[in-house]
Amino acid sequence: MTAIATPRRRTSLTRNRLPRIAPWASLVVGLVVGAAVSTLVGFNVFGWGVFAAIAFTIVYVAWSAAVEGGRKARDKFATCLVIGSFIIVVLPLFSVIWTVLEGGIKGLLTPGFLGTSMNGVSGIQDNQSVNTGSRVVGGIYHALIGTLLITLWSTIISVPVGLLTSIYLVEYSRGGRLGQAITLFVDVMTGIPSIVAGLFAAALFATIFGPGTQTGFVAAVALTVLMIPVVVRSSEEMLRIVPNELREAAYALGVRKWRTILKVVVPTAISGIASGVTLAIARVIGETAPILLTAGFATKINLNVFSNWMASLPTYIYFQILNPTSPSNPDPSLQRAWGAALVLIIFVMILNLIARLVARIFAPKTGR
Amino acid sequence: MTKAADETAHASPKGPDVTSTETKTSEHSGGARKLSSREGAAGDKVFSGTALSAGILILVVLVAVAAFLVLQAFPAFVAPQSQIADGKGFWAYIVPLIVGTVIAAVISLVVATPISLGVALFISHYAPRRLAQILGYIIDLLAAIPSVIFGAWGISFLAPALVPGYAWLASSLGWIPIFGGPASATGKTLLTVSIVLAVMVIPIITSVCREIFLQTPKLHEEAALALGATRWEMIRMAVLPFARPGIISAVMLGLGRALGETMAVALVLSSGPLIASLIQSGNQTIAADIALNFPEASGLSLNQLIAAGLVLFVFTLAVNIVARWIISRHKEFSGAN
């Protein structure tokens, strides 16, 4: 009883610790010092933040070193670095999203931006809109259609191939020689630079149909090369986590292997597979380089992927920035480019969201 | 012929017993559908054949990638070298591009690797659990942003923002060749490109590292903490050694991405011949050179660009193989698995 009643003694374990207020005190000191230093070199908010972070780290770690000793100080320093690196990463993300929103909303809200193509829009109209202040004409309709068609075709090709390959790897090969070779090749394919995929499709169709064959389908083939390994990887992972008991139960009931796969294994993993496919689509929908090399440069609406050039959102952004429609007045082109960038980012975000929702909502009920 | 052989092969091991049980079961369950072993066997064959051919198709595609690149690149290697790249010859054309590509990729990795490790550690070991999941989503979001948008951001926001910094570097550190002045007035330099590439590579390295850090055996971590280690000491003793092969493979993955990245470079860099200074306009990378010149190329210059693509392909292939080799070597000694 008496032992409990005595006031808590400062033992060697509790003796040397920073007061709980220490981080906040260091933060205040850091902010003040940071403000002072950044005023010396010319004040801006970014500089203040950087100097304040450095000052905070120095004060906090030095204080800890003085009171708690070297080990604790090193621990605190590592914590500061880890949190700091996270802040460094978040900054460009917000900067990118802010830049796209800032530049894109005006373009997106221009009437007819989503519903018209660039057919007939030339430097004359752009100069006119800058000089007279009329609204910017021309839109992304053709690029939108092109992106959707090209992505659709590459999905149509790569999902069956990717899914069947992963079924072969998981259900049939089970670590055989061919399975190992396929796994290795899929890994290698994952590392193919996107522009090389574009060159491959261009070279393939140039060899078969003669040089200069540039259509939406060539672009779809190029994207397929990039999409297949992603689909194989994600579906393989999903098929592997299907419990073996389910397969064995099906076999025990006398069900054929192919029916087991189609009726038991794939349905169990379907949420993960669908989510993986959606992520793969999100990855290829923003690919620029392959389409640049394979689909040419179109300003008109083209609904046929097998003939003529086709525009897409990423290449639209690229051309509008790099070769403005009116070289003397690039602002309308930039406005259109940012509008298209906003649409593209919205697409990608929605696809990512769908993938997460699919994975969560349709996840198999394990009952555990 | 084969079908018949298959039937007999299936019939002999099973015998009549099985068929009778099958019919019995189907009768018992209402007899709606009669199970026929022959029909199922055909399905099995067709299905496994389809799956196998899909797998083989992937092998064929990759071989075709290499074959068609070599086929179309061949003229650039055998043609008289005076006809290629304004008479310089192919190797004089490609070597500066390789150097530029490697410089940009290496700088971006030097910037990205420590930051990515920090972020991955923050998500796996520092942030509260609920927050960590949201932060993971944010990093995945960063990975999902298309490269052309990073390029647009680099050219319109980052490059102008870095101009004062470059001016300061040129005036105070100009005696180091890589910071030699006069600094670019537009900021469209190889250093800007490297920073954009770093921003693009960080989410890739981070997400791989985070997965691996989370797989560290809990017992190792708790043992370290129980022996009185601080959190940082625990990470150094338990987490990092366990994760080393994974970290290397993540960095190599990032390197592959940085080597092959096209649009960000093509948009941001104001290209030119190879120079030592990173803050003047100049330098070029393979991928961006292909993207910029491909639309107008024809004949031999087209072959030349495809040959450049082949070089890039071989390069990234080598990086991947080295990464795999390093991982397989380290796995044996990591002791954790």
PDB file of C-alpha atoms in Angstrom, chain A residues 71-72 74-76 78-83 85-97 99-100 157 160-165 167-168 172 178 181-200 202-208 211-212 214 225 228-229 232-233 253-254 256-259 261-262 266 282-283 285-290 292-294 313-315 317-319 321-322 338 340-342 344-345 348-349 352 356 360, chain B residues 10 14 22 33 35-45 47-48 50-52 54-66 68-69 71-72 114-119 121-123 126 133 135-142 144-153 155-157 199 202 206 227-233 236 253 256-257 259-263 266-267 286-288 290-292 294-295 302 305-306 308-310 312-313 316-317 320-321 324:
ATOM      1  CA  ARG A  71      20.055   7.701 -29.418  1.00  0.00           C
ATOM      2  CA  LYS A  72      16.790   9.460 -28.743  1.00  0.00           C
ATOM      3  CA  ARG A  74      18.773  10.288 -33.722  1.00  0.00           C
ATOM      4  CA  ASP A  75      15.311   8.752 -33.444  1.00  0.00           C
ATOM      5  CA  LYS A  76      13.720  12.200 -33.406  1.00  0.00           C
ATOM      6  CA  ALA A  78      14.671  10.246 -38.360  1.00  0.00           C
ATOM      7  CA  THR A  79      11.058  11.048 -37.480  1.00  0.00           C
ATOM      8  CA  CYS A  80      11.543  14.610 -38.714  1.00  0.00           C
ATOM      9  CA  LEU A  81      13.035  13.343 -42.005  1.00  0.00           C
ATOM     10  CA  VAL A  82      10.264  10.807 -42.559  1.00  0.00           C
ATOM     11  CA  ILE A  83       7.492  13.326 -41.955  1.00  0.00           C
ATOM     12  CA  SER A  85       9.675  13.595 -46.969  1.00  0.00           C
ATOM     13  CA  PHE A  86       5.958  12.985 -46.830  1.00  0.00           C
ATOM     14  CA  ILE A  87       5.260  16.720 -46.933  1.00  0.00           C
ATOM     15  CA  ILE A  88       7.653  17.032 -49.885  1.00  0.00           C
ATOM     16  CA  VAL A  89       5.640  14.428 -51.800  1.00  0.00           C
ATOM     17  CA  VAL A  90       2.248  15.918 -51.062  1.00  0.00           C
ATOM     18  CA  LEU A  91       3.312  19.345 -52.362  1.00  0.00           C
ATOM     19  CA  PRO A  92       3.756  18.388 -56.047  1.00  0.00           C
ATOM     20  CA  LEU A  93       0.542  16.352 -55.974  1.00  0.00           C
ATOM     21  CA  PHE A  94      -1.464  19.352 -54.842  1.00  0.00           C
ATOM     22  CA  SER A  95       0.478  21.576 -57.196  1.00  0.00           C
ATOM     23  CA  VAL A  96      -0.352  19.349 -60.176  1.00  0.00           C
ATOM     24  CA  ILE A  97      -4.016  19.068 -59.283  1.00  0.00           C
ATOM     25  CA  THR A  99      -2.575  23.713 -61.869  1.00  0.00           C
ATOM     26  CA  VAL A 100      -4.901  21.436 -63.820  1.00  0.00           C
ATOM     27  CA  ILE A 157      -7.880  -7.682 -76.934  1.00  0.00           C
ATOM     28  CA  PRO A 160      -9.216 -12.251 -72.599  1.00  0.00           C
ATOM     29  CA  VAL A 161      -5.556 -12.890 -73.362  1.00  0.00           C
ATOM     30  CA  GLY A 162      -4.425 -11.650 -69.950  1.00  0.00           C
ATOM     31  CA  LEU A 163      -7.116 -13.508 -68.044  1.00  0.00           C
ATOM     32  CA  LEU A 164      -6.580 -16.783 -69.900  1.00  0.00           C
ATOM     33  CA  THR A 165      -2.834 -16.506 -69.409  1.00  0.00           C
ATOM     34  CA  ILE A 167      -5.632 -18.998 -65.606  1.00  0.00           C
ATOM     35  CA  TYR A 168      -2.992 -21.050 -67.404  1.00  0.00           C
ATOM     36  CA  TYR A 172      -2.631 -25.507 -65.421  1.00  0.00           C
ATOM     37  CA  LEU A 178       6.544 -22.970 -69.768  1.00  0.00           C
ATOM     38  CA  ALA A 181       9.008 -18.673 -69.059  1.00  0.00           C
ATOM     39  CA  ILE A 182       5.663 -16.878 -69.336  1.00  0.00           C
ATOM     40  CA  THR A 183       6.076 -15.303 -65.889  1.00  0.00           C
ATOM     41  CA  LEU A 184       9.541 -14.098 -66.871  1.00  0.00           C
ATOM     42  CA  PHE A 185       8.282 -12.678 -70.166  1.00  0.00           C
ATOM     43  CA  VAL A 186       5.385 -10.932 -68.465  1.00  0.00           C
ATOM     44  CA  ASP A 187       7.863  -9.361 -66.070  1.00  0.00           C
ATOM     45  CA  VAL A 188       9.975  -8.232 -69.012  1.00  0.00           C
ATOM     46  CA  MET A 189       6.881  -6.858 -70.735  1.00  0.00           C
ATOM     47  CA  THR A 190       6.046  -4.832 -67.625  1.00  0.00           C
ATOM     48  CA  GLY A 191       9.348  -3.058 -68.076  1.00  0.00           C
ATOM     49  CA  ILE A 192       8.879  -2.168 -71.755  1.00  0.00           C
ATOM     50  CA  PRO A 193       8.942   1.612 -72.130  1.00  0.00           C
ATOM     51  CA  SER A 194       5.650   2.819 -73.556  1.00  0.00           C
ATOM     52  CA  ILE A 195       7.329   4.418 -76.548  1.00  0.00           C
ATOM     53  CA  VAL A 196       8.957   1.122 -77.490  1.00  0.00           C
ATOM     54  CA  ALA A 197       5.504  -0.481 -77.490  1.00  0.00           C
ATOM     55  CA  GLY A 198       4.408   2.255 -79.881  1.00  0.00           C
ATOM     56  CA  LEU A 199       7.432   1.655 -82.104  1.00  0.00           C
ATOM     57  CA  PHE A 200       6.668  -2.066 -82.128  1.00  0.00           C
ATOM     58  CA  ALA A 202       4.215   0.973 -85.880  1.00  0.00           C
ATOM     59  CA  ALA A 203       6.931  -1.373 -87.153  1.00  0.00           C
ATOM     60  CA  LEU A 204       4.562  -4.355 -87.183  1.00  0.00           C
ATOM     61  CA  PHE A 205       1.904  -2.614 -89.253  1.00  0.00           C
ATOM     62  CA  ALA A 206       4.486  -0.936 -91.452  1.00  0.00           C
ATOM     63  CA  THR A 207       5.903  -4.348 -92.287  1.00  0.00           C
ATOM     64  CA  ILE A 208       2.514  -5.900 -93.038  1.00  0.00           C
ATOM     65  CA  PRO A 211       4.904   2.203 -94.254  1.00  0.00           C
ATOM     66  CA  GLY A 212       2.779   4.991 -92.831  1.00  0.00           C
ATOM     67  CA  GLN A 214      -1.478   4.902 -88.802  1.00  0.00           C
ATOM     68  CA  VAL A 225       1.357  -4.649 -75.237  1.00  0.00           C
ATOM     69  CA  ILE A 228      -1.546  -7.391 -70.993  1.00  0.00           C
ATOM     70  CA  PRO A 229       1.186  -7.690 -68.345  1.00  0.00           C
ATOM     71  CA  VAL A 232      -1.926 -10.934 -66.095  1.00  0.00           C
ATOM     72  CA  ARG A 233      -0.194  -9.816 -62.926  1.00  0.00           C
ATOM     73  CA  LEU A 253     -18.435 -33.381 -56.646  1.00  0.00           C
ATOM     74  CA  GLY A 254     -17.170 -34.655 -59.987  1.00  0.00           C
ATOM     75  CA  ARG A 256     -14.724 -30.987 -64.647  1.00  0.00           C
ATOM     76  CA  LYS A 257     -11.687 -28.789 -64.303  1.00  0.00           C
ATOM     77  CA  TRP A 258     -12.777 -26.213 -66.855  1.00  0.00           C
ATOM     78  CA  ARG A 259     -16.198 -25.906 -65.235  1.00  0.00           C
ATOM     79  CA  ILE A 261     -12.463 -22.750 -63.150  1.00  0.00           C
ATOM     80  CA  LEU A 262     -15.339 -20.980 -64.881  1.00  0.00           C
ATOM     81  CA  VAL A 266     -13.117 -17.118 -61.532  1.00  0.00           C
ATOM     82  CA  ALA A 282      -6.734   3.731 -66.058  1.00  0.00           C
ATOM     83  CA  ARG A 283      -3.064   3.159 -66.762  1.00  0.00           C
ATOM     84  CA  ILE A 285      -5.967   5.661 -70.981  1.00  0.00           C
ATOM     85  CA  GLY A 286      -3.360   8.288 -70.180  1.00  0.00           C
ATOM     86  CA  GLU A 287      -0.562   6.828 -72.314  1.00  0.00           C
ATOM     87  CA  THR A 288       0.624   9.369 -74.836  1.00  0.00           C
ATOM     88  CA  ALA A 289       3.791   8.190 -76.526  1.00  0.00           C
ATOM     89  CA  PRO A 290       2.447   4.998 -78.166  1.00  0.00           C
ATOM     90  CA  LEU A 292       1.607   9.611 -80.817  1.00  0.00           C
ATOM     91  CA  LEU A 293       3.579   7.155 -82.936  1.00  0.00           C
ATOM     92  CA  THR A 294       0.681   5.028 -84.144  1.00  0.00           C
ATOM     93  CA  LEU A 313      -6.966  13.090 -75.275  1.00  0.00           C
ATOM     94  CA  PRO A 314      -3.282  12.720 -74.314  1.00  0.00           C
ATOM     95  CA  THR A 315      -1.972  13.458 -77.807  1.00  0.00           C
ATOM     96  CA  ILE A 317      -2.969  17.881 -74.922  1.00  0.00           C
ATOM     97  CA  TYR A 318       0.526  17.291 -76.242  1.00  0.00           C
ATOM     98  CA  PHE A 319      -0.066  18.851 -79.660  1.00  0.00           C
ATOM     99  CA  ILE A 321       0.854  22.673 -75.956  1.00  0.00           C
ATOM    100  CA  LEU A 322       3.764  21.927 -78.267  1.00  0.00           C
ATOM    101  CA  TRP A 338      -5.791  22.275 -69.788  1.00  0.00           C
ATOM    102  CA  ALA A 340      -8.549  18.253 -71.937  1.00  0.00           C
ATOM    103  CA  ALA A 341      -6.093  17.553 -69.102  1.00  0.00           C
ATOM    104  CA  LEU A 342      -8.870  18.104 -66.579  1.00  0.00           C
ATOM    105  CA  LEU A 344      -8.384  13.125 -68.614  1.00  0.00           C
ATOM    106  CA  ILE A 345      -7.600  13.409 -64.905  1.00  0.00           C
ATOM    107  CA  VAL A 348      -8.456   8.419 -64.430  1.00  0.00           C
ATOM    108  CA  MET A 349      -9.745   9.315 -60.970  1.00  0.00           C
ATOM    109  CA  ASN A 352      -9.493   4.379 -59.859  1.00  0.00           C
ATOM    110  CA  ARG A 356     -11.633   0.455 -55.354  1.00  0.00           C
ATOM    111  CA  ARG A 360     -14.647  -3.535 -51.819  1.00  0.00           C
TER     112      ARG A 360
ATOM    113  CA  HIS B  10     -10.991 -41.553 -70.121  1.00  0.00           C
ATOM    114  CA  LYS B  14     -13.098 -44.718 -64.582  1.00  0.00           C
ATOM    115  CA  GLU B  22     -23.096 -40.023 -61.950  1.00  0.00           C
ATOM    116  CA  ARG B  33     -29.309 -32.509 -66.800  1.00  0.00           C
ATOM    117  CA  LEU B  35     -23.792 -35.457 -66.943  1.00  0.00           C
ATOM    118  CA  SER B  36     -21.860 -36.745 -69.893  1.00  0.00           C
ATOM    119  CA  SER B  37     -18.188 -37.370 -69.423  1.00  0.00           C
ATOM    120  CA  ARG B  38     -17.506 -37.066 -73.129  1.00  0.00           C
ATOM    121  CA  GLU B  39     -18.864 -33.523 -73.396  1.00  0.00           C
ATOM    122  CA  GLY B  40     -16.911 -32.428 -70.343  1.00  0.00           C
ATOM    123  CA  ALA B  41     -13.691 -33.906 -71.658  1.00  0.00           C
ATOM    124  CA  ALA B  42     -13.953 -31.896 -74.858  1.00  0.00           C
ATOM    125  CA  GLY B  43     -14.589 -28.760 -72.831  1.00  0.00           C
ATOM    126  CA  ASP B  44     -11.555 -29.484 -70.716  1.00  0.00           C
ATOM    127  CA  LYS B  45      -9.386 -29.899 -73.795  1.00  0.00           C
ATOM    128  CA  PHE B  47     -10.368 -24.682 -72.361  1.00  0.00           C
ATOM    129  CA  SER B  48      -6.868 -25.764 -71.415  1.00  0.00           C
ATOM    130  CA  THR B  50      -7.184 -21.815 -75.132  1.00  0.00           C
ATOM    131  CA  ALA B  51      -5.443 -20.916 -71.892  1.00  0.00           C
ATOM    132  CA  LEU B  52      -2.201 -22.421 -73.134  1.00  0.00           C
ATOM    133  CA  ALA B  54      -3.022 -17.297 -74.614  1.00  0.00           C
ATOM    134  CA  GLY B  55       0.140 -17.917 -72.636  1.00  0.00           C
ATOM    135  CA  ILE B  56       2.078 -18.776 -75.767  1.00  0.00           C
ATOM    136  CA  LEU B  57       0.672 -15.668 -77.455  1.00  0.00           C
ATOM    137  CA  ILE B  58       2.426 -13.565 -74.830  1.00  0.00           C
ATOM    138  CA  LEU B  59       5.735 -15.232 -75.623  1.00  0.00           C
ATOM    139  CA  VAL B  60       5.070 -14.648 -79.316  1.00  0.00           C
ATOM    140  CA  VAL B  61       4.228 -10.985 -78.740  1.00  0.00           C
ATOM    141  CA  LEU B  62       7.432 -10.309 -76.881  1.00  0.00           C
ATOM    142  CA  VAL B  63       9.508 -12.125 -79.473  1.00  0.00           C
ATOM    143  CA  ALA B  64       7.622 -10.161 -82.135  1.00  0.00           C
ATOM    144  CA  VAL B  65       8.424  -6.878 -80.371  1.00  0.00           C
ATOM    145  CA  ALA B  66      12.104  -7.698 -80.498  1.00  0.00           C
ATOM    146  CA  PHE B  68      10.102  -6.270 -85.648  1.00  0.00           C
ATOM    147  CA  LEU B  69      12.262  -3.692 -83.915  1.00  0.00           C
ATOM    148  CA  LEU B  71      13.900  -5.893 -88.615  1.00  0.00           C
ATOM    149  CA  GLN B  72      12.994  -2.220 -88.975  1.00  0.00           C
ATOM    150  CA  PRO B 114      15.365   8.751 -50.119  1.00  0.00           C
ATOM    151  CA  ILE B 115      12.068  10.601 -50.310  1.00  0.00           C
ATOM    152  CA  SER B 116      10.204   7.456 -51.343  1.00  0.00           C
ATOM    153  CA  LEU B 117      11.766   5.455 -48.521  1.00  0.00           C
ATOM    154  CA  GLY B 118      10.745   8.183 -46.092  1.00  0.00           C
ATOM    155  CA  VAL B 119       7.178   8.253 -47.357  1.00  0.00           C
ATOM    156  CA  LEU B 121       8.201   4.357 -43.774  1.00  0.00           C
ATOM    157  CA  PHE B 122       5.811   7.134 -42.819  1.00  0.00           C
ATOM    158  CA  ILE B 123       2.850   5.190 -44.174  1.00  0.00           C
ATOM    159  CA  TYR B 126       4.769   6.257 -38.419  1.00  0.00           C
ATOM    160  CA  GLN B 133      -4.779   3.928 -45.572  1.00  0.00           C
ATOM    161  CA  LEU B 135      -2.248   8.323 -47.468  1.00  0.00           C
ATOM    162  CA  GLY B 136      -1.745   5.132 -49.433  1.00  0.00           C
ATOM    163  CA  TYR B 137      -4.661   6.127 -51.667  1.00  0.00           C
ATOM    164  CA  ILE B 138      -3.143   9.574 -52.159  1.00  0.00           C
ATOM    165  CA  ILE B 139       0.155   8.055 -53.279  1.00  0.00           C
ATOM    166  CA  ASP B 140      -1.693   5.717 -55.656  1.00  0.00           C
ATOM    167  CA  LEU B 141      -3.479   8.769 -57.049  1.00  0.00           C
ATOM    168  CA  LEU B 142      -0.147  10.395 -57.735  1.00  0.00           C
ATOM    169  CA  ALA B 144      -2.263   7.329 -61.689  1.00  0.00           C
ATOM    170  CA  ILE B 145      -1.817  10.826 -63.097  1.00  0.00           C
ATOM    171  CA  PRO B 146      -0.915  10.507 -66.809  1.00  0.00           C
ATOM    172  CA  SER B 147       2.615  11.477 -67.765  1.00  0.00           C
ATOM    173  CA  VAL B 148       1.490  14.093 -70.276  1.00  0.00           C
ATOM    174  CA  ILE B 149      -0.139  16.003 -67.427  1.00  0.00           C
ATOM    175  CA  PHE B 150       3.099  15.894 -65.445  1.00  0.00           C
ATOM    176  CA  GLY B 151       4.792  17.256 -68.557  1.00  0.00           C
ATOM    177  CA  ALA B 152       2.259  20.063 -68.862  1.00  0.00           C
ATOM    178  CA  TRP B 153       2.695  20.858 -65.181  1.00  0.00           C
ATOM    179  CA  ILE B 155       6.441  23.235 -68.516  1.00  0.00           C
ATOM    180  CA  SER B 156       3.859  25.668 -67.146  1.00  0.00           C
ATOM    181  CA  PHE B 157       4.509  25.655 -63.407  1.00  0.00           C
ATOM    182  CA  VAL B 199       7.926  13.214 -58.937  1.00  0.00           C
ATOM    183  CA  ILE B 202       8.323   8.480 -56.279  1.00  0.00           C
ATOM    184  CA  THR B 206       6.867   4.210 -52.537  1.00  0.00           C
ATOM    185  CA  LEU B 227      15.183  -4.878 -26.176  1.00  0.00           C
ATOM    186  CA  GLY B 228      14.907  -1.126 -25.771  1.00  0.00           C
ATOM    187  CA  ALA B 229      15.505   0.026 -29.317  1.00  0.00           C
ATOM    188  CA  THR B 230      14.035   3.343 -30.351  1.00  0.00           C
ATOM    189  CA  ARG B 231      11.694   3.340 -33.317  1.00  0.00           C
ATOM    190  CA  TRP B 232      14.484   4.366 -35.705  1.00  0.00           C
ATOM    191  CA  GLU B 233      16.817   1.678 -34.352  1.00  0.00           C
ATOM    192  CA  ARG B 236      17.300  -0.007 -39.044  1.00  0.00           C
ATOM    193  CA  LEU B 253      11.514  -0.446 -61.355  1.00  0.00           C
ATOM    194  CA  GLY B 256      13.120   1.559 -65.827  1.00  0.00           C
ATOM    195  CA  ARG B 257      10.260   4.039 -65.717  1.00  0.00           C
ATOM    196  CA  LEU B 259      14.660   5.676 -68.587  1.00  0.00           C
ATOM    197  CA  GLY B 260      11.636   5.100 -70.772  1.00  0.00           C
ATOM    198  CA  GLU B 261       9.610   8.167 -69.859  1.00  0.00           C
ATOM    199  CA  THR B 262       8.806  10.150 -72.966  1.00  0.00           C
ATOM    200  CA  MET B 263       6.178  12.813 -72.707  1.00  0.00           C
ATOM    201  CA  ALA B 266       9.501  15.868 -74.714  1.00  0.00           C
ATOM    202  CA  LEU B 267       7.317  18.626 -73.290  1.00  0.00           C
ATOM    203  CA  ILE B 286      16.250   8.706 -76.420  1.00  0.00           C
ATOM    204  CA  ALA B 287      12.522   8.448 -75.818  1.00  0.00           C
ATOM    205  CA  ALA B 288      11.872  12.168 -76.239  1.00  0.00           C
ATOM    206  CA  ILE B 290      11.861   9.500 -80.915  1.00  0.00           C
ATOM    207  CA  ALA B 291       8.597  11.188 -79.946  1.00  0.00           C
ATOM    208  CA  LEU B 292       9.646  14.574 -81.312  1.00  0.00           C
ATOM    209  CA  PHE B 294       8.785  10.358 -85.400  1.00  0.00           C
ATOM    210  CA  PRO B 295       5.805  12.211 -86.912  1.00  0.00           C
ATOM    211  CA  LEU B 302      12.520   6.259 -89.552  1.00  0.00           C
ATOM    212  CA  LEU B 305      14.518   6.223 -84.788  1.00  0.00           C
ATOM    213  CA  ILE B 306      13.419   2.606 -84.524  1.00  0.00           C
ATOM    214  CA  ALA B 308      17.147   4.200 -81.145  1.00  0.00           C
ATOM    215  CA  GLY B 309      14.043   2.544 -79.725  1.00  0.00           C
ATOM    216  CA  LEU B 310      15.796  -0.815 -79.938  1.00  0.00           C
ATOM    217  CA  LEU B 312      16.287   1.864 -75.311  1.00  0.00           C
ATOM    218  CA  PHE B 313      14.581  -1.533 -75.224  1.00  0.00           C
ATOM    219  CA  THR B 316      15.640  -1.276 -69.995  1.00  0.00           C
ATOM    220  CA  LEU B 317      15.854  -5.030 -70.504  1.00  0.00           C
ATOM    221  CA  ASN B 320      15.361  -5.424 -65.421  1.00  0.00           C
ATOM    222  CA  ILE B 321      17.675  -8.416 -65.648  1.00  0.00           C
ATOM    223  CA  ARG B 324      16.253  -9.646 -60.963  1.00  0.00           C
TER     224      ARG B 324
END
